[in-house]
Amino acid sequence: MSLDADWRADLDPVDAVLIDDYQSDFPVESRPFERVAAQIAAETGVDVDADGILDRVRDLRERGVFRRFGAVLNPPVIGSSTLAAVRAPEERFDEIAEVINGYRQVNHNYRRDHEWNQWFVVTAGSRERRDAILAEIEERTGCAVLNLPMLTDYYIDLEFPVVNGDRFARESGEARSASNSASGERSDPRAPGTNVSATRISEDARGDLTRLEADLLVAIQDGFPLSATPYADMASEIGADVDDVLAAVERLLADGCIKRIGCVVNHVVTGFTNNCMVVWDVPDDELDARGEAVGSLPYVTLCYHRPRRPEQGWEYDLFTMIHGREAEAVDAKIDELAAEHLPFEHERLYSTETLKQTGARYDELVADESTD
């Protein structure tokens, strides 16, 4: 599918609801598509059944609108994860990227327009293994590594409405919030039930998983089976009872190991090709209040606290992400953030090239954590 094509041109109301409303909260029950079909039929007035919804999910995945169907997992809760960066000399940039990308524990790597020009994520089964990988990267590349583990999660998700002409992610949510406020309705800019709070993240976190939960996480890391009975299919794959799998999924959701279940949208195909990581120098005594307030804004897709590294010239402690269809729209929102919410020194790190982008691999993460 061409990124220049209007991917929305042949979508009908059922497709639109499926794309925008089922990125999370997918039913955890034996035949989930039956419930989804009933809900969408009631909302749209279109007579659609479970097989029809399943066919639409398959089609949208084949067209690239959905990256996959299934669970969005939470690496910092299951293992030990960090965001890291190096200052790669331009003449060695590709060589250094090849070294970094060679680690299976590296699941994202981006070129960003900054002195620290390669930013990557390392997720390993333990803090010790994670830090050993960073040390190896330093030794093999000769580049100092900036190690910035997440300390506090204010808001992290890439779930937003895309069946629209919005310039930036969650613009529609902002408009709905303003409309609700004017009419006296609930004015929370996030969806009802969205959790925006200061959640501390331990670098030594362990999932404390049962053997069933560990096996299940490995089985679902690349998505659920696209069938009428995805949970039963997963149960069969790992040799478990379907009721036990359903209960395990509910526990993993409650514990935060699974962030959400639904259709994972490809934000590049749907037009959100510009994203900017903005780093802010927020006073320590204001960090939580500012982080929670900014995490509640409809156009902020990620908001979290990472450590300063003054010995490496890094003085920033609050990270925000904004995704947009146009760089100008993203910049305008960053200007708004700085003017109205975060009146502090900041830098804008636009991603200019994707060097590696895969899901975190969970085989190693769960290998030493599970108990019978």
mmCIF file of C-alpha atoms in Angstrom:
data_model
loop_
_atom_site.group_PDB
_atom_site.id
_atom_site.type_symbol
_atom_site.label_atom_id
_atom_site.label_comp_id
_atom_site.label_asym_id
_atom_site.label_seq_id
_atom_site.Cartn_x
_atom_site.Cartn_y
_atom_site.Cartn_z
ATOM 1 C CA MET A 1 0.000 0.000 0.000
ATOM 2 C CA SER A 2 1.391 3.400 -0.967
ATOM 3 C CA LEU A 3 1.822 5.792 1.929
ATOM 4 C CA ASP A 4 0.592 8.515 -0.434
ATOM 5 C CA ALA A 5 -2.717 6.747 -0.957
ATOM 6 C CA ASP A 6 -5.776 7.833 0.989
ATOM 7 C CA TRP A 7 -6.072 4.678 3.038
ATOM 8 C CA ARG A 8 -9.434 5.895 4.402
ATOM 9 C CA ALA A 9 -11.092 6.123 0.950
ATOM 10 C CA ASP A 10 -12.896 2.767 1.000
ATOM 11 C CA LEU A 11 -13.528 2.436 4.732
ATOM 12 C CA ASP A 12 -17.127 2.174 5.884
ATOM 13 C CA PRO A 13 -18.527 3.057 9.342
ATOM 14 C CA VAL A 14 -17.864 -0.463 10.650
ATOM 15 C CA ASP A 15 -14.197 -0.271 9.645
ATOM 16 C CA ALA A 16 -13.907 3.163 11.247
ATOM 17 C CA VAL A 17 -15.291 1.983 14.589
ATOM 18 C CA LEU A 18 -13.154 -1.146 14.495
ATOM 19 C CA ILE A 19 -9.973 0.875 13.864
ATOM 20 C CA ASP A 20 -10.537 3.692 16.333
ATOM 21 C CA ASP A 21 -12.474 1.991 19.146
ATOM 22 C CA TYR A 22 -10.884 -1.465 19.352
ATOM 23 C CA GLN A 23 -7.227 -0.626 19.840
ATOM 24 C CA SER A 24 -7.849 -1.703 23.464
ATOM 25 C CA ASP A 25 -10.440 -3.378 25.685
ATOM 26 C CA PHE A 26 -10.866 -6.330 23.345
ATOM 27 C CA PRO A 27 -13.002 -8.924 25.160
ATOM 28 C CA VAL A 28 -11.229 -11.636 27.121
ATOM 29 C CA GLU A 29 -13.679 -14.470 26.507
ATOM 30 C CA SER A 30 -13.884 -17.623 24.445
ATOM 31 C CA ARG A 31 -15.494 -16.039 21.342
ATOM 32 C CA PRO A 32 -14.544 -12.349 21.531
ATOM 33 C CA PHE A 33 -15.538 -11.405 17.975
ATOM 34 C CA GLU A 34 -19.171 -12.215 18.718
ATOM 35 C CA ARG A 35 -19.295 -9.533 21.397
ATOM 36 C CA VAL A 36 -17.400 -7.047 19.205
ATOM 37 C CA ALA A 37 -19.806 -7.656 16.321
ATOM 38 C CA ALA A 38 -22.812 -7.064 18.566
ATOM 39 C CA GLN A 39 -21.309 -3.850 19.957
ATOM 40 C CA ILE A 40 -20.392 -2.466 16.526
ATOM 41 C CA ALA A 41 -23.796 -3.406 15.059
ATOM 42 C CA ALA A 42 -25.515 -1.548 17.906
ATOM 43 C CA GLU A 43 -23.313 1.527 17.417
ATOM 44 C CA THR A 44 -23.428 1.735 13.619
ATOM 45 C CA GLY A 45 -26.784 0.189 12.797
ATOM 46 C CA VAL A 46 -25.024 -2.104 10.304
ATOM 47 C CA ASP A 47 -25.888 -5.797 10.415
ATOM 48 C CA VAL A 48 -22.493 -7.458 10.911
ATOM 49 C CA ASP A 49 -21.576 -10.788 12.472
ATOM 50 C CA ALA A 50 -18.453 -12.219 14.102
ATOM 51 C CA ASP A 51 -17.136 -13.748 10.874
ATOM 52 C CA GLY A 52 -17.546 -10.398 9.123
ATOM 53 C CA ILE A 53 -15.580 -8.573 11.824
ATOM 54 C CA LEU A 54 -12.855 -11.204 11.727
ATOM 55 C CA ASP A 55 -12.605 -10.849 7.943
ATOM 56 C CA ARG A 56 -12.277 -7.068 8.319
ATOM 57 C CA VAL A 57 -9.464 -7.391 10.862
ATOM 58 C CA ARG A 58 -7.635 -9.761 8.505
ATOM 59 C CA ASP A 59 -8.114 -7.376 5.581
ATOM 60 C CA LEU A 60 -6.937 -4.310 7.534
ATOM 61 C CA ARG A 61 -3.869 -6.204 8.669
ATOM 62 C CA GLU A 62 -3.060 -7.287 5.120
ATOM 63 C CA ARG A 63 -3.420 -3.678 3.968
ATOM 64 C CA GLY A 64 -1.009 -2.512 6.664
ATOM 65 C CA VAL A 65 -3.502 -0.435 8.646
ATOM 66 C CA PHE A 66 -3.110 -2.873 11.543
ATOM 67 C CA ARG A 67 0.372 -4.026 12.439
ATOM 68 C CA ARG A 68 -1.052 -6.957 14.351
ATOM 69 C CA PHE A 69 -3.947 -8.114 16.517
ATOM 70 C CA GLY A 70 -3.336 -9.071 20.117
ATOM 71 C CA ALA A 71 -1.697 -7.868 23.291
ATOM 72 C CA VAL A 72 0.590 -4.877 23.796
ATOM 73 C CA LEU A 73 3.090 -6.083 26.372
ATOM 74 C CA ASN A 74 4.938 -3.962 28.938
ATOM 75 C CA PRO A 75 8.692 -4.791 28.927
ATOM 76 C CA PRO A 76 9.697 -2.706 32.002
ATOM 77 C CA VAL A 77 7.252 -4.703 34.134
ATOM 78 C CA ILE A 78 8.286 -8.090 32.754
ATOM 79 C CA GLY A 79 12.050 -7.524 32.592
ATOM 80 C CA SER A 80 14.531 -4.659 32.720
ATOM 81 C CA SER A 81 14.417 -2.032 29.979
ATOM 82 C CA THR A 82 16.207 1.204 29.213
ATOM 83 C CA LEU A 83 16.408 3.925 26.591
ATOM 84 C CA ALA A 84 19.990 4.528 25.532
ATOM 85 C CA ALA A 85 21.841 6.767 23.109
ATOM 86 C CA VAL A 86 25.276 7.188 21.543
ATOM 87 C CA ARG A 87 26.993 9.991 19.681
ATOM 88 C CA ALA A 88 27.954 8.140 16.507
ATOM 89 C CA PRO A 89 30.446 9.902 14.200
ATOM 90 C CA GLU A 90 28.809 10.326 10.809
ATOM 91 C CA GLU A 91 31.537 8.396 9.003
ATOM 92 C CA ARG A 92 30.923 5.399 11.318
ATOM 93 C CA PHE A 93 27.165 5.809 11.752
ATOM 94 C CA ASP A 94 26.104 2.737 9.760
ATOM 95 C CA GLU A 95 28.832 0.566 11.292
ATOM 96 C CA ILE A 96 27.746 1.512 14.820
ATOM 97 C CA ALA A 97 24.075 0.955 13.972
ATOM 98 C CA GLU A 98 24.926 -2.530 12.720
ATOM 99 C CA VAL A 99 26.642 -3.385 16.024
ATOM 100 C CA ILE A 100 23.738 -2.082 18.099
ATOM 101 C CA ASN A 101 21.055 -3.682 15.943
ATOM 102 C CA GLY A 102 22.854 -7.020 16.139
ATOM 103 C CA TYR A 103 21.635 -7.522 19.706
ATOM 104 C CA ARG A 104 18.275 -9.289 19.806
ATOM 105 C CA GLN A 105 17.604 -7.401 23.045
ATOM 106 C CA VAL A 106 17.589 -4.140 21.045
ATOM 107 C CA ASN A 107 14.063 -3.743 19.701
ATOM 108 C CA HIS A 108 14.068 -0.081 18.591
ATOM 109 C CA ASN A 109 16.795 2.129 17.160
ATOM 110 C CA TYR A 110 16.243 5.567 15.612
ATOM 111 C CA ARG A 111 18.417 8.299 14.182
ATOM 112 C CA ARG A 112 17.471 11.581 15.829
ATOM 113 C CA ASP A 113 18.462 15.104 14.867
ATOM 114 C CA HIS A 114 20.719 15.782 17.857
ATOM 115 C CA GLU A 115 24.287 15.466 19.118
ATOM 116 C CA TRP A 116 23.171 12.140 20.638
ATOM 117 C CA ASN A 117 22.080 10.801 17.260
ATOM 118 C CA GLN A 118 21.293 7.086 17.775
ATOM 119 C CA TRP A 119 18.573 6.255 20.294
ATOM 120 C CA PHE A 120 17.794 2.620 21.054
ATOM 121 C CA VAL A 121 15.884 0.503 23.554
ATOM 122 C CA VAL A 122 17.448 -2.482 25.329
ATOM 123 C CA THR A 123 15.140 -4.950 27.089
ATOM 124 C CA ALA A 124 16.677 -7.911 28.903
ATOM 125 C CA GLY A 125 15.739 -10.476 31.516
ATOM 126 C CA SER A 126 17.564 -8.636 34.283
ATOM 127 C CA ARG A 127 19.218 -5.322 35.038
ATOM 128 C CA GLU A 128 22.593 -7.075 35.120
ATOM 129 C CA ARG A 129 22.157 -8.506 31.620
ATOM 130 C CA ARG A 130 20.845 -5.185 30.310
ATOM 131 C CA ASP A 131 23.821 -3.270 31.663
ATOM 132 C CA ALA A 132 26.261 -5.897 30.380
ATOM 133 C CA ILE A 133 24.865 -5.335 26.864
ATOM 134 C CA LEU A 134 25.345 -1.577 27.212
ATOM 135 C CA ALA A 135 28.933 -2.159 28.353
ATOM 136 C CA GLU A 136 29.565 -4.412 25.344
ATOM 137 C CA ILE A 137 28.186 -1.770 23.009
ATOM 138 C CA GLU A 138 30.512 0.817 24.527
ATOM 139 C CA GLU A 139 33.502 -1.495 24.130
ATOM 140 C CA ARG A 140 32.688 -2.599 20.588
ATOM 141 C CA THR A 141 31.827 0.861 19.217
ATOM 142 C CA GLY A 142 34.129 3.061 21.296
ATOM 143 C CA CYS A 143 31.127 5.330 21.954
ATOM 144 C CA ALA A 144 29.994 6.327 25.432
ATOM 145 C CA VAL A 145 26.412 5.155 26.086
ATOM 146 C CA LEU A 146 23.824 7.426 27.673
ATOM 147 C CA ASN A 147 21.744 5.084 29.853
ATOM 148 C CA LEU A 148 18.293 6.493 30.672
ATOM 149 C CA PRO A 149 16.007 3.900 32.312
ATOM 150 C CA MET A 150 12.422 4.909 32.946
ATOM 151 C CA LEU A 151 11.882 5.935 36.564
ATOM 152 C CA THR A 152 8.274 7.133 36.473
ATOM 153 C CA ASP A 153 5.500 6.417 33.993
ATOM 154 C CA TYR A 154 2.956 9.248 33.722
ATOM 155 C CA TYR A 155 1.282 8.206 30.492
ATOM 156 C CA ILE A 156 2.513 5.703 27.911
ATOM 157 C CA ASP A 157 0.475 4.423 25.013
ATOM 158 C CA LEU A 158 0.254 4.725 21.258
ATOM 159 C CA GLU A 159 -3.486 4.357 21.073
ATOM 160 C CA PHE A 160 -5.207 7.211 19.276
ATOM 161 C CA PRO A 161 -7.942 7.912 16.702
ATOM 162 C CA VAL A 162 -6.637 7.761 13.140
ATOM 163 C CA VAL A 163 -9.743 7.657 10.900
ATOM 164 C CA ASN A 164 -9.784 11.424 10.478
ATOM 165 C CA GLY A 165 -7.890 14.292 8.916
ATOM 166 C CA ASP A 166 -6.248 15.349 12.155
ATOM 167 C CA ARG A 167 -2.826 16.922 12.054
ATOM 168 C CA PHE A 168 -1.598 15.283 15.251
ATOM 169 C CA ALA A 169 -2.476 12.289 17.373
ATOM 170 C CA ARG A 170 -5.441 12.788 19.704
ATOM 171 C CA GLU A 171 -6.596 16.025 18.071
ATOM 172 C CA SER A 172 -10.057 14.462 17.803
ATOM 173 C CA GLY A 173 -9.936 13.609 21.495
ATOM 174 C CA GLU A 174 -9.101 17.214 22.286
ATOM 175 C CA ALA A 175 -12.000 18.457 20.182
ATOM 176 C CA ARG A 176 -14.409 16.044 21.864
ATOM 177 C CA SER A 177 -13.154 17.143 25.275
ATOM 178 C CA ALA A 178 -13.773 20.821 24.477
ATOM 179 C CA SER A 179 -17.249 20.007 23.168
ATOM 180 C CA ASN A 180 -18.112 17.983 26.262
ATOM 181 C CA SER A 181 -16.859 20.741 28.539
ATOM 182 C CA ALA A 182 -19.010 23.326 26.747
ATOM 183 C CA SER A 183 -22.091 21.132 27.090
ATOM 184 C CA GLY A 184 -21.437 20.337 30.732
ATOM 185 C CA GLU A 185 -20.487 16.727 30.076
ATOM 186 C CA ARG A 186 -17.441 14.879 31.379
ATOM 187 C CA SER A 187 -14.373 16.817 30.173
ATOM 188 C CA ASP A 188 -11.523 14.381 30.763
ATOM 189 C CA PRO A 189 -9.417 14.663 27.565
ATOM 190 C CA ARG A 190 -8.425 11.018 27.824
ATOM 191 C CA ALA A 191 -10.812 8.170 27.301
ATOM 192 C CA PRO A 192 -12.810 7.145 30.385
ATOM 193 C CA GLY A 193 -10.744 4.849 32.563
ATOM 194 C CA THR A 194 -7.393 5.990 31.192
ATOM 195 C CA ASN A 195 -4.810 5.951 33.943
ATOM 196 C CA VAL A 196 -2.649 9.063 34.157
ATOM 197 C CA SER A 197 -0.603 8.924 37.345
ATOM 198 C CA ALA A 198 2.939 8.812 38.694
ATOM 199 C CA THR A 199 3.771 5.107 38.526
ATOM 200 C CA ARG A 200 7.276 4.265 39.744
ATOM 201 C CA ILE A 201 9.250 1.767 37.673
ATOM 202 C CA SER A 202 11.889 -0.414 39.313
ATOM 203 C CA GLU A 203 14.972 -1.253 37.262
ATOM 204 C CA ASP A 204 15.069 -4.547 39.137
ATOM 205 C CA ALA A 205 11.439 -5.405 38.431
ATOM 206 C CA ARG A 206 10.667 -9.066 37.852
ATOM 207 C CA GLY A 207 7.387 -10.295 36.503
ATOM 208 C CA ASP A 208 7.047 -13.062 39.149
ATOM 209 C CA LEU A 209 5.305 -15.160 36.534
ATOM 210 C CA THR A 210 3.818 -18.619 36.773
ATOM 211 C CA ARG A 211 4.981 -21.149 34.193
ATOM 212 C CA LEU A 212 1.630 -20.774 32.379
ATOM 213 C CA GLU A 213 1.973 -16.966 32.272
ATOM 214 C CA ALA A 214 5.563 -17.200 31.009
ATOM 215 C CA ASP A 215 4.609 -19.654 28.265
ATOM 216 C CA LEU A 216 1.641 -17.483 27.335
ATOM 217 C CA LEU A 217 3.698 -14.289 27.019
ATOM 218 C CA VAL A 218 6.140 -15.985 24.667
ATOM 219 C CA ALA A 219 3.256 -17.407 22.613
ATOM 220 C CA ILE A 220 1.490 -14.053 22.183
ATOM 221 C CA GLN A 221 4.496 -11.756 21.673
ATOM 222 C CA ASP A 222 3.909 -11.605 17.902
ATOM 223 C CA GLY A 223 0.118 -11.373 18.176
ATOM 224 C CA PHE A 224 -2.957 -13.504 18.718
ATOM 225 C CA PRO A 225 -4.192 -16.036 16.157
ATOM 226 C CA LEU A 226 -6.717 -14.388 13.840
ATOM 227 C CA SER A 227 -9.482 -16.873 14.451
ATOM 228 C CA ALA A 228 -12.929 -16.988 16.023
ATOM 229 C CA THR A 229 -11.378 -18.583 19.139
ATOM 230 C CA PRO A 230 -7.951 -16.938 19.649
ATOM 231 C CA TYR A 231 -7.668 -17.795 23.348
ATOM 232 C CA ALA A 232 -8.501 -21.455 22.757
ATOM 233 C CA ASP A 233 -5.925 -21.555 19.965
ATOM 234 C CA MET A 234 -3.270 -20.118 22.269
ATOM 235 C CA ALA A 235 -4.252 -22.600 24.970
ATOM 236 C CA SER A 236 -3.798 -25.449 22.512
ATOM 237 C CA GLU A 237 -0.400 -24.108 21.446
ATOM 238 C CA ILE A 238 0.990 -24.105 24.996
ATOM 239 C CA GLY A 239 -0.883 -27.199 26.190
ATOM 240 C CA ALA A 240 -3.143 -25.439 28.671
ATOM 241 C CA ASP A 241 -6.845 -25.282 29.454
ATOM 242 C CA VAL A 242 -8.632 -22.340 27.825
ATOM 243 C CA ASP A 243 -10.226 -21.222 31.105
ATOM 244 C CA ASP A 244 -6.763 -21.105 32.674
ATOM 245 C CA VAL A 245 -5.486 -19.018 29.755
ATOM 246 C CA LEU A 246 -8.393 -16.580 30.057
ATOM 247 C CA ALA A 247 -7.709 -16.217 33.786
ATOM 248 C CA ALA A 248 -3.976 -15.737 33.132
ATOM 249 C CA VAL A 249 -4.668 -12.987 30.574
ATOM 250 C CA GLU A 250 -6.873 -11.191 33.097
ATOM 251 C CA ARG A 251 -4.122 -11.429 35.750
ATOM 252 C CA LEU A 252 -1.462 -10.153 33.332
ATOM 253 C CA LEU A 253 -3.695 -7.204 32.457
ATOM 254 C CA ALA A 254 -4.291 -6.427 36.133
ATOM 255 C CA ASP A 255 -0.572 -6.662 36.935
ATOM 256 C CA GLY A 256 0.426 -4.414 34.049
ATOM 257 C CA CYS A 257 2.404 -7.066 32.142
ATOM 258 C CA ILE A 258 -0.169 -6.647 29.354
ATOM 259 C CA LYS A 259 -1.002 -2.986 28.698
ATOM 260 C CA ARG A 260 -3.957 -3.545 26.385
ATOM 261 C CA ILE A 261 -5.514 -6.035 23.982
ATOM 262 C CA GLY A 262 -6.810 -5.029 20.582
ATOM 263 C CA CYS A 263 -5.867 -4.048 17.051
ATOM 264 C CA VAL A 264 -2.456 -2.363 16.950
ATOM 265 C CA VAL A 265 -2.572 0.454 14.397
ATOM 266 C CA ASN A 266 0.356 1.227 12.121
ATOM 267 C CA HIS A 267 0.653 4.963 12.734
ATOM 268 C CA VAL A 268 3.002 5.421 9.749
ATOM 269 C CA VAL A 269 0.574 3.894 7.233
ATOM 270 C CA THR A 270 -2.260 5.928 8.768
ATOM 271 C CA GLY A 271 -0.334 9.130 8.137
ATOM 272 C CA PHE A 272 1.338 9.936 11.457
ATOM 273 C CA THR A 273 4.817 9.980 9.962
ATOM 274 C CA ASN A 274 6.237 12.800 12.095
ATOM 275 C CA ASN A 275 7.109 12.272 15.718
ATOM 276 C CA CYS A 276 9.211 14.266 18.089
ATOM 277 C CA MET A 277 10.724 13.294 21.418
ATOM 278 C CA VAL A 278 10.933 16.455 23.513
ATOM 279 C CA VAL A 279 13.131 16.464 26.609
ATOM 280 C CA TRP A 280 12.581 18.994 29.393
ATOM 281 C CA ASP A 281 14.607 20.270 32.342
ATOM 282 C CA VAL A 282 11.849 20.259 34.970
ATOM 283 C CA PRO A 283 12.697 21.126 38.621
ATOM 284 C CA ASP A 284 12.669 17.995 40.740
ATOM 285 C CA ASP A 285 10.018 19.305 43.130
ATOM 286 C CA GLU A 286 7.616 19.993 40.245
ATOM 287 C CA LEU A 287 8.222 16.826 38.262
ATOM 288 C CA ASP A 288 5.281 14.656 39.327
ATOM 289 C CA ALA A 289 2.718 17.454 39.169
ATOM 290 C CA ARG A 290 3.933 18.592 35.754
ATOM 291 C CA GLY A 291 4.251 15.027 34.467
ATOM 292 C CA GLU A 292 0.702 14.064 35.443
ATOM 293 C CA ALA A 293 -0.728 17.299 34.017
ATOM 294 C CA VAL A 294 1.097 16.932 30.706
ATOM 295 C CA GLY A 295 0.322 13.197 30.520
ATOM 296 C CA SER A 296 -3.371 14.148 30.624
ATOM 297 C CA LEU A 297 -3.147 16.315 27.506
ATOM 298 C CA PRO A 298 -4.861 14.700 24.510
ATOM 299 C CA TYR A 299 -2.025 15.333 22.057
ATOM 300 C CA VAL A 300 0.757 13.883 24.234
ATOM 301 C CA THR A 301 1.210 10.206 23.364
ATOM 302 C CA LEU A 302 4.013 9.434 25.853
ATOM 303 C CA CYS A 303 5.123 11.130 29.060
ATOM 304 C CA TYR A 304 7.710 9.754 31.498
ATOM 305 C CA HIS A 305 10.580 10.577 33.841
ATOM 306 C CA ARG A 306 14.140 9.451 33.152
ATOM 307 C CA PRO A 307 17.295 10.364 35.100
ATOM 308 C CA ARG A 308 19.540 13.315 34.460
ATOM 309 C CA ARG A 309 23.152 12.453 33.601
ATOM 310 C CA PRO A 310 25.021 15.691 34.352
ATOM 311 C CA GLU A 311 28.399 13.929 34.113
ATOM 312 C CA GLN A 312 27.560 13.335 30.435
ATOM 313 C CA GLY A 313 26.064 16.749 29.855
ATOM 314 C CA TRP A 314 22.467 15.485 30.003
ATOM 315 C CA GLU A 315 20.295 17.742 32.201
ATOM 316 C CA TYR A 316 16.817 16.632 31.104
ATOM 317 C CA ASP A 317 14.439 14.589 33.242
ATOM 318 C CA LEU A 318 10.972 14.705 31.599
ATOM 319 C CA PHE A 319 10.335 13.090 28.201
ATOM 320 C CA THR A 320 7.267 13.665 26.041
ATOM 321 C CA MET A 321 6.300 12.354 22.611
ATOM 322 C CA ILE A 322 3.934 13.897 20.081
ATOM 323 C CA HIS A 323 2.931 12.159 16.843
ATOM 324 C CA GLY A 324 1.573 14.083 13.884
ATOM 325 C CA ARG A 325 0.910 13.957 10.181
ATOM 326 C CA GLU A 326 2.880 17.164 9.596
ATOM 327 C CA ALA A 327 6.042 18.405 11.268
ATOM 328 C CA GLU A 328 4.562 21.905 11.489
ATOM 329 C CA ALA A 329 1.568 20.664 13.473
ATOM 330 C CA VAL A 330 3.837 18.791 15.888
ATOM 331 C CA ASP A 331 6.040 21.852 16.367
ATOM 332 C CA ALA A 332 2.987 24.011 17.045
ATOM 333 C CA LYS A 333 1.904 21.651 19.812
ATOM 334 C CA ILE A 334 5.400 21.664 21.318
ATOM 335 C CA ASP A 335 5.251 25.465 21.307
ATOM 336 C CA GLU A 336 1.947 25.210 23.151
ATOM 337 C CA LEU A 337 3.441 22.799 25.669
ATOM 338 C CA ALA A 338 6.323 25.177 26.373
ATOM 339 C CA ALA A 339 4.105 28.249 26.604
ATOM 340 C CA GLU A 340 1.276 26.857 28.691
ATOM 341 C CA HIS A 341 2.500 23.795 30.582
ATOM 342 C CA LEU A 342 6.288 23.372 30.672
ATOM 343 C CA PRO A 343 8.049 26.762 30.779
ATOM 344 C CA PHE A 344 11.495 25.177 31.007
ATOM 345 C CA GLU A 345 14.582 24.592 28.906
ATOM 346 C CA HIS A 346 13.942 21.839 26.369
ATOM 347 C CA GLU A 347 15.215 20.231 23.196
ATOM 348 C CA ARG A 348 13.319 18.696 20.279
ATOM 349 C CA LEU A 349 14.704 15.405 18.990
ATOM 350 C CA TYR A 350 12.959 14.545 15.741
ATOM 351 C CA SER A 351 13.414 11.001 14.478
ATOM 352 C CA THR A 352 14.795 11.152 10.948
ATOM 353 C CA GLU A 353 15.395 7.456 10.232
ATOM 354 C CA THR A 354 14.188 4.128 11.593
ATOM 355 C CA LEU A 355 17.234 1.891 12.069
ATOM 356 C CA LYS A 356 15.428 -0.994 13.757
ATOM 357 C CA GLN A 357 11.866 -1.519 14.926
ATOM 358 C CA THR A 358 10.670 -4.842 16.302
ATOM 359 C CA GLY A 359 8.722 -5.977 19.307
ATOM 360 C CA ALA A 360 10.673 -6.842 22.447
ATOM 361 C CA ARG A 361 11.492 -10.555 22.538
ATOM 362 C CA TYR A 362 10.181 -12.280 25.640
ATOM 363 C CA ASP A 363 11.849 -15.695 25.489
ATOM 364 C CA GLU A 364 14.811 -14.511 27.542
ATOM 365 C CA LEU A 365 12.772 -12.148 29.720
ATOM 366 C CA VAL A 366 10.627 -14.922 31.150
ATOM 367 C CA ALA A 367 13.216 -17.721 31.154
ATOM 368 C CA ASP A 368 14.382 -17.226 34.731
ATOM 369 C CA GLU A 369 11.278 -15.630 36.199
ATOM 370 C CA SER A 370 8.618 -18.308 36.099
ATOM 371 C CA THR A 371 7.635 -20.613 38.921
ATOM 372 C CA ASP A 372 5.511 -23.722 38.886
#
